[in-house]
Amino acid sequence: MRASTVNVLFTSVGRRVELLRAFRKAYADLGLRGHIVAVDVDPLAPAFREADRTYIVPRISEAAYVPTLVEICRREGIRLIFPLIDPDIPVLARNRQELEATGAKVVVVSQEAATTTADKWLTYLFFRQLGIPTPRTWLPDQIQELDLEYPLFIKPRFGSAGKGAFRVNNRRELDFFIHYVPNPIIQEFLPGPEITSDVIADFEGHIMAVVSRQRIEVRWGEVAKGKTVYHPEIIQHCVTIAKGLGAIGPITVQCLMRDGQPYFTEVNARFGGGVPLGIAAGVRSPHWYLSLAAGLPVQVPPLGGYTVGLYFTRFDDSFFLTEEEYAQISGRRV
């Protein structure tokens, strides 16, 4: 049965203005009715200005977070829920049954897959199990007797958005960063370039598209300049990874190149920050997800069928709020 209205909820909406604009365009192109509902802890989250309805919610770590989302889903008639930051993913996956009892679809991987992707060490073991090429990786207690080749790369085992990640040039730096970085893992250093692939799965786990983009410049852990590229081996490995995870909805797969070969490093089980480039290149995931929820037919291009060599570059823009508008947003709580 075709749904007449599809309301979408984005959690931790932050700076994701472009993504919300892409969904708004999809509504217009499809002639579909629906509201974009955004939640965040910060009244100054820029993407609030692109949403139809906004709510200030408790922090993810607070007990009231999930009950608040449940109430918002009921109040707003939410059909689809998308997380936009990594810490939200295991919380939504763990509370899927309670959230979906409202009639919403939680577009996120299983709880087991969420655990795997949140833990960089488990991600490494997962890649090894699938036979996916990945940089050699160690835990701190595994390197004491090793004759390591520098440079190396160290990052938090449970990190996000590139925070706390450092190049390590010698043993003295390694000894320092092992104690400085929380719960670190150590990897061989690969020079890049870095290729990020948006893998778009439907609600049943079928892969609809993979689009790869090279990161040219990164700011605050998110791509600022990039271009679409095509590498058949990357596409096929991404499909293997998505199927191995049992991907539901969008996932973002990262790899680094060495001598023309990809080595996979991370999976973020959500829309990536650079997904607007993939959308512009022809992987119109907002259109597809709204169509699936509305019972409309979905036509996807052949795997790898997107515009290659499409560049994008970002710039800063501003929204302005009066004291009254700020107070109104701050007061939008359940």
Tab-separated table of C-alpha atoms in Angstrom, residues 136-317:
chain	number	residue	atom	x	y	z
A	136	ARG	CA	48.559	-4.388	9.670
A	137	THR	CA	47.137	-3.454	13.055
A	138	TRP	CA	48.161	-4.016	16.664
A	139	LEU	CA	46.962	-3.382	20.183
A	140	PRO	CA	49.467	-1.720	22.549
A	141	ASP	CA	50.334	-4.962	24.376
A	142	GLN	CA	51.212	-6.665	21.061
A	143	ILE	CA	54.050	-4.373	19.987
A	144	GLN	CA	56.480	-4.481	22.886
A	145	GLU	CA	58.769	-7.057	21.298
A	146	LEU	CA	58.184	-6.123	17.660
A	147	ASP	CA	60.720	-4.437	15.416
A	148	LEU	CA	58.297	-1.917	13.907
A	149	GLU	CA	58.813	0.096	10.737
A	150	TYR	CA	58.020	3.793	10.968
A	151	PRO	CA	56.023	5.865	10.338
A	152	LEU	CA	52.987	4.304	12.002
A	153	PHE	CA	49.467	5.546	12.596
A	154	ILE	CA	47.683	5.586	15.955
A	155	LYS	CA	44.033	6.294	16.649
A	156	PRO	CA	41.380	5.600	19.316
A	157	ARG	CA	39.855	2.160	19.173
A	158	PHE	CA	36.413	3.725	19.643
A	159	GLY	CA	37.089	7.048	17.915
A	160	SER	CA	35.039	9.077	15.471
A	161	ALA	CA	35.514	11.925	12.956
A	162	GLY	CA	39.308	11.565	12.937
A	163	LYS	CA	39.675	12.838	16.500
A	164	GLY	CA	42.786	11.678	18.357
A	165	ALA	CA	44.471	10.191	15.270
A	166	PHE	CA	48.186	10.858	14.753
A	167	ARG	CA	51.109	9.902	12.551
A	168	VAL	CA	53.903	8.394	14.645
A	169	ASN	CA	57.477	8.848	13.369
A	170	ASN	CA	59.593	7.015	15.952
A	171	ARG	CA	59.541	4.929	19.116
A	172	ARG	CA	59.652	7.952	21.408
A	173	GLU	CA	56.483	9.362	19.806
A	174	LEU	CA	54.840	5.942	19.913
A	175	ASP	CA	55.509	5.590	23.647
A	176	PHE	CA	53.947	9.014	24.209
A	177	PHE	CA	50.843	8.555	22.035
A	178	ILE	CA	50.073	5.084	23.431
A	179	HIS	CA	49.388	6.832	26.745
A	180	TYR	CA	47.910	9.990	25.225
A	181	VAL	CA	45.345	8.419	22.876
A	182	PRO	CA	42.466	6.677	24.704
A	183	ASN	CA	42.268	2.919	24.051
A	184	PRO	CA	44.547	3.151	21.029
A	185	ILE	CA	45.204	0.847	18.136
A	186	ILE	CA	48.360	1.090	16.035
A	187	GLN	CA	48.436	0.589	12.279
A	188	GLU	CA	51.037	0.651	9.549
A	189	PHE	CA	51.035	4.059	7.896
A	190	LEU	CA	49.679	4.207	4.351
A	191	PRO	CA	50.290	7.384	2.343
A	192	GLY	CA	46.966	7.400	0.501
A	193	PRO	CA	45.106	8.852	-1.254
A	194	GLU	CA	42.075	8.082	0.910
A	195	ILE	CA	38.973	6.801	-0.859
A	196	THR	CA	35.604	6.880	0.872
A	197	SER	CA	32.720	4.874	-0.600
A	198	ASP	CA	29.043	5.406	0.084
A	199	VAL	CA	27.336	2.017	0.051
A	200	ILE	CA	23.565	2.301	-0.270
A	201	ALA	CA	21.555	-0.729	0.873
A	202	ASP	CA	17.782	-0.986	1.037
A	203	PHE	CA	15.776	-1.917	4.123
A	204	GLU	CA	16.290	-5.642	3.445
A	205	GLY	CA	20.049	-5.433	2.917
A	206	HIS	CA	20.130	-5.512	-0.889
A	207	ILE	CA	22.910	-3.326	-2.307
A	208	MET	CA	21.508	-0.589	-4.526
A	209	ALA	CA	24.685	1.381	-5.239
A	210	VAL	CA	28.304	2.054	-4.358
A	211	VAL	CA	29.908	5.404	-5.179
A	212	SER	CA	33.562	6.139	-4.379
A	213	ARG	CA	35.037	9.559	-3.757
A	214	GLN	CA	38.610	10.624	-3.162
A	215	ARG	CA	39.152	12.958	-0.233
A	216	ILE	CA	41.274	15.890	-1.407
A	217	GLU	CA	40.977	18.055	1.713
A	218	VAL	CA	39.506	17.313	5.139
A	219	ARG	CA	38.411	19.776	7.838
A	220	TRP	CA	37.187	18.765	11.304
A	221	GLY	CA	37.147	15.126	10.214
A	222	GLU	CA	34.787	15.802	7.283
A	223	VAL	CA	35.678	16.087	3.610
A	224	ALA	CA	35.921	19.682	2.334
A	225	LYS	CA	37.105	18.948	-1.217
A	226	GLY	CA	36.812	15.736	-3.167
A	227	LYS	CA	36.062	14.029	-6.464
A	228	THR	CA	34.297	10.876	-7.561
A	229	VAL	CA	36.520	8.009	-8.720
A	230	TYR	CA	35.901	4.485	-9.958
A	231	HIS	CA	37.977	1.484	-8.902
A	232	PRO	CA	36.383	-1.938	-9.606
A	233	GLU	CA	38.266	-3.647	-6.771
A	234	ILE	CA	37.038	-1.074	-4.254
A	235	ILE	CA	33.452	-1.522	-5.457
A	236	GLN	CA	33.593	-5.293	-5.091
A	237	HIS	CA	35.228	-5.168	-1.649
A	238	CYS	CA	32.580	-2.683	-0.501
A	239	VAL	CA	29.839	-5.072	-1.606
A	240	THR	CA	31.541	-7.904	0.315
A	241	ILE	CA	31.828	-5.729	3.429
A	242	ALA	CA	28.195	-4.597	3.240
A	243	LYS	CA	26.933	-8.156	2.820
A	244	GLY	CA	29.186	-9.380	5.625
A	245	LEU	CA	27.755	-6.752	7.962
A	246	GLY	CA	24.192	-7.309	6.846
A	247	ALA	CA	24.025	-3.609	6.007
A	248	ILE	CA	20.684	-1.841	6.283
A	249	GLY	CA	20.528	1.668	4.871
A	250	PRO	CA	23.643	3.731	4.111
A	251	ILE	CA	27.130	2.812	5.266
A	252	THR	CA	30.424	4.569	4.559
A	253	VAL	CA	33.544	2.492	3.879
A	254	GLN	CA	37.036	3.987	4.030
A	255	CYS	CA	40.250	2.755	2.464
A	256	LEU	CA	43.752	4.018	1.755
A	257	MET	CA	45.655	3.332	-1.447
A	258	ARG	CA	49.189	1.979	-1.751
A	259	ASP	CA	50.732	1.175	-5.129
A	260	GLY	CA	47.285	1.274	-6.715
A	261	GLN	CA	45.758	-1.204	-4.249
A	262	PRO	CA	43.129	-0.392	-1.605
A	263	TYR	CA	43.582	-1.235	2.079
A	264	PHE	CA	40.390	-0.891	4.094
A	265	THR	CA	40.408	0.829	7.468
A	266	GLU	CA	36.944	1.750	8.782
A	267	VAL	CA	33.193	1.455	8.357
A	268	ASN	CA	30.770	4.149	9.516
A	269	ALA	CA	27.244	2.738	9.476
A	270	ARG	CA	25.504	5.995	8.499
A	271	PHE	CA	25.404	8.681	5.832
A	272	GLY	CA	28.939	10.006	5.391
A	273	GLY	CA	29.699	13.712	5.510
A	274	GLY	CA	30.598	13.724	1.821
A	275	VAL	CA	27.445	11.952	0.633
A	276	PRO	CA	26.187	15.063	-1.235
A	277	LEU	CA	28.931	14.430	-3.816
A	278	GLY	CA	27.657	10.895	-4.422
A	279	ILE	CA	24.085	12.178	-4.701
A	280	ALA	CA	25.168	14.780	-7.274
A	281	ALA	CA	26.996	12.030	-9.189
A	282	GLY	CA	23.771	10.060	-9.656
A	283	VAL	CA	23.442	7.908	-6.534
A	284	ARG	CA	20.204	9.581	-5.435
A	285	SER	CA	19.804	7.796	-2.110
A	286	PRO	CA	17.309	10.284	-0.575
A	287	HIS	CA	14.956	9.681	-3.515
A	288	TRP	CA	15.354	5.919	-3.129
A	289	TYR	CA	14.741	5.793	0.624
A	290	LEU	CA	11.683	8.023	0.433
A	291	SER	CA	10.352	5.969	-2.473
A	292	LEU	CA	10.844	2.690	-0.598
A	293	ALA	CA	9.035	4.065	2.444
A	294	ALA	CA	6.184	5.385	0.267
A	295	GLY	CA	5.766	2.183	-1.734
A	296	LEU	CA	6.915	3.855	-4.948
A	297	PRO	CA	9.010	2.026	-7.580
A	298	VAL	CA	12.757	2.559	-7.351
A	299	GLN	CA	15.050	2.513	-10.355
A	300	VAL	CA	18.771	2.354	-9.587
A	301	PRO	CA	21.666	2.515	-12.051
A	302	PRO	CA	23.953	-0.476	-12.653
A	303	LEU	CA	26.579	-0.948	-9.944
A	304	GLY	CA	29.260	1.662	-10.581
A	305	GLY	CA	26.922	3.660	-12.809
A	306	TYR	CA	27.638	7.178	-11.613
A	307	THR	CA	29.461	10.254	-12.898
A	308	VAL	CA	33.220	9.791	-12.444
A	309	GLY	CA	35.523	12.796	-12.172
A	310	LEU	CA	32.933	15.037	-10.535
A	311	TYR	CA	34.618	17.436	-8.109
A	312	PHE	CA	33.102	19.235	-5.171
A	313	THR	CA	34.388	21.970	-2.918
A	314	ARG	CA	32.670	23.347	0.157
A	315	PHE	CA	32.460	26.784	1.715
A	316	ASP	CA	31.148	28.185	4.977
A	317	ASP	CA	27.719	29.785	5.144
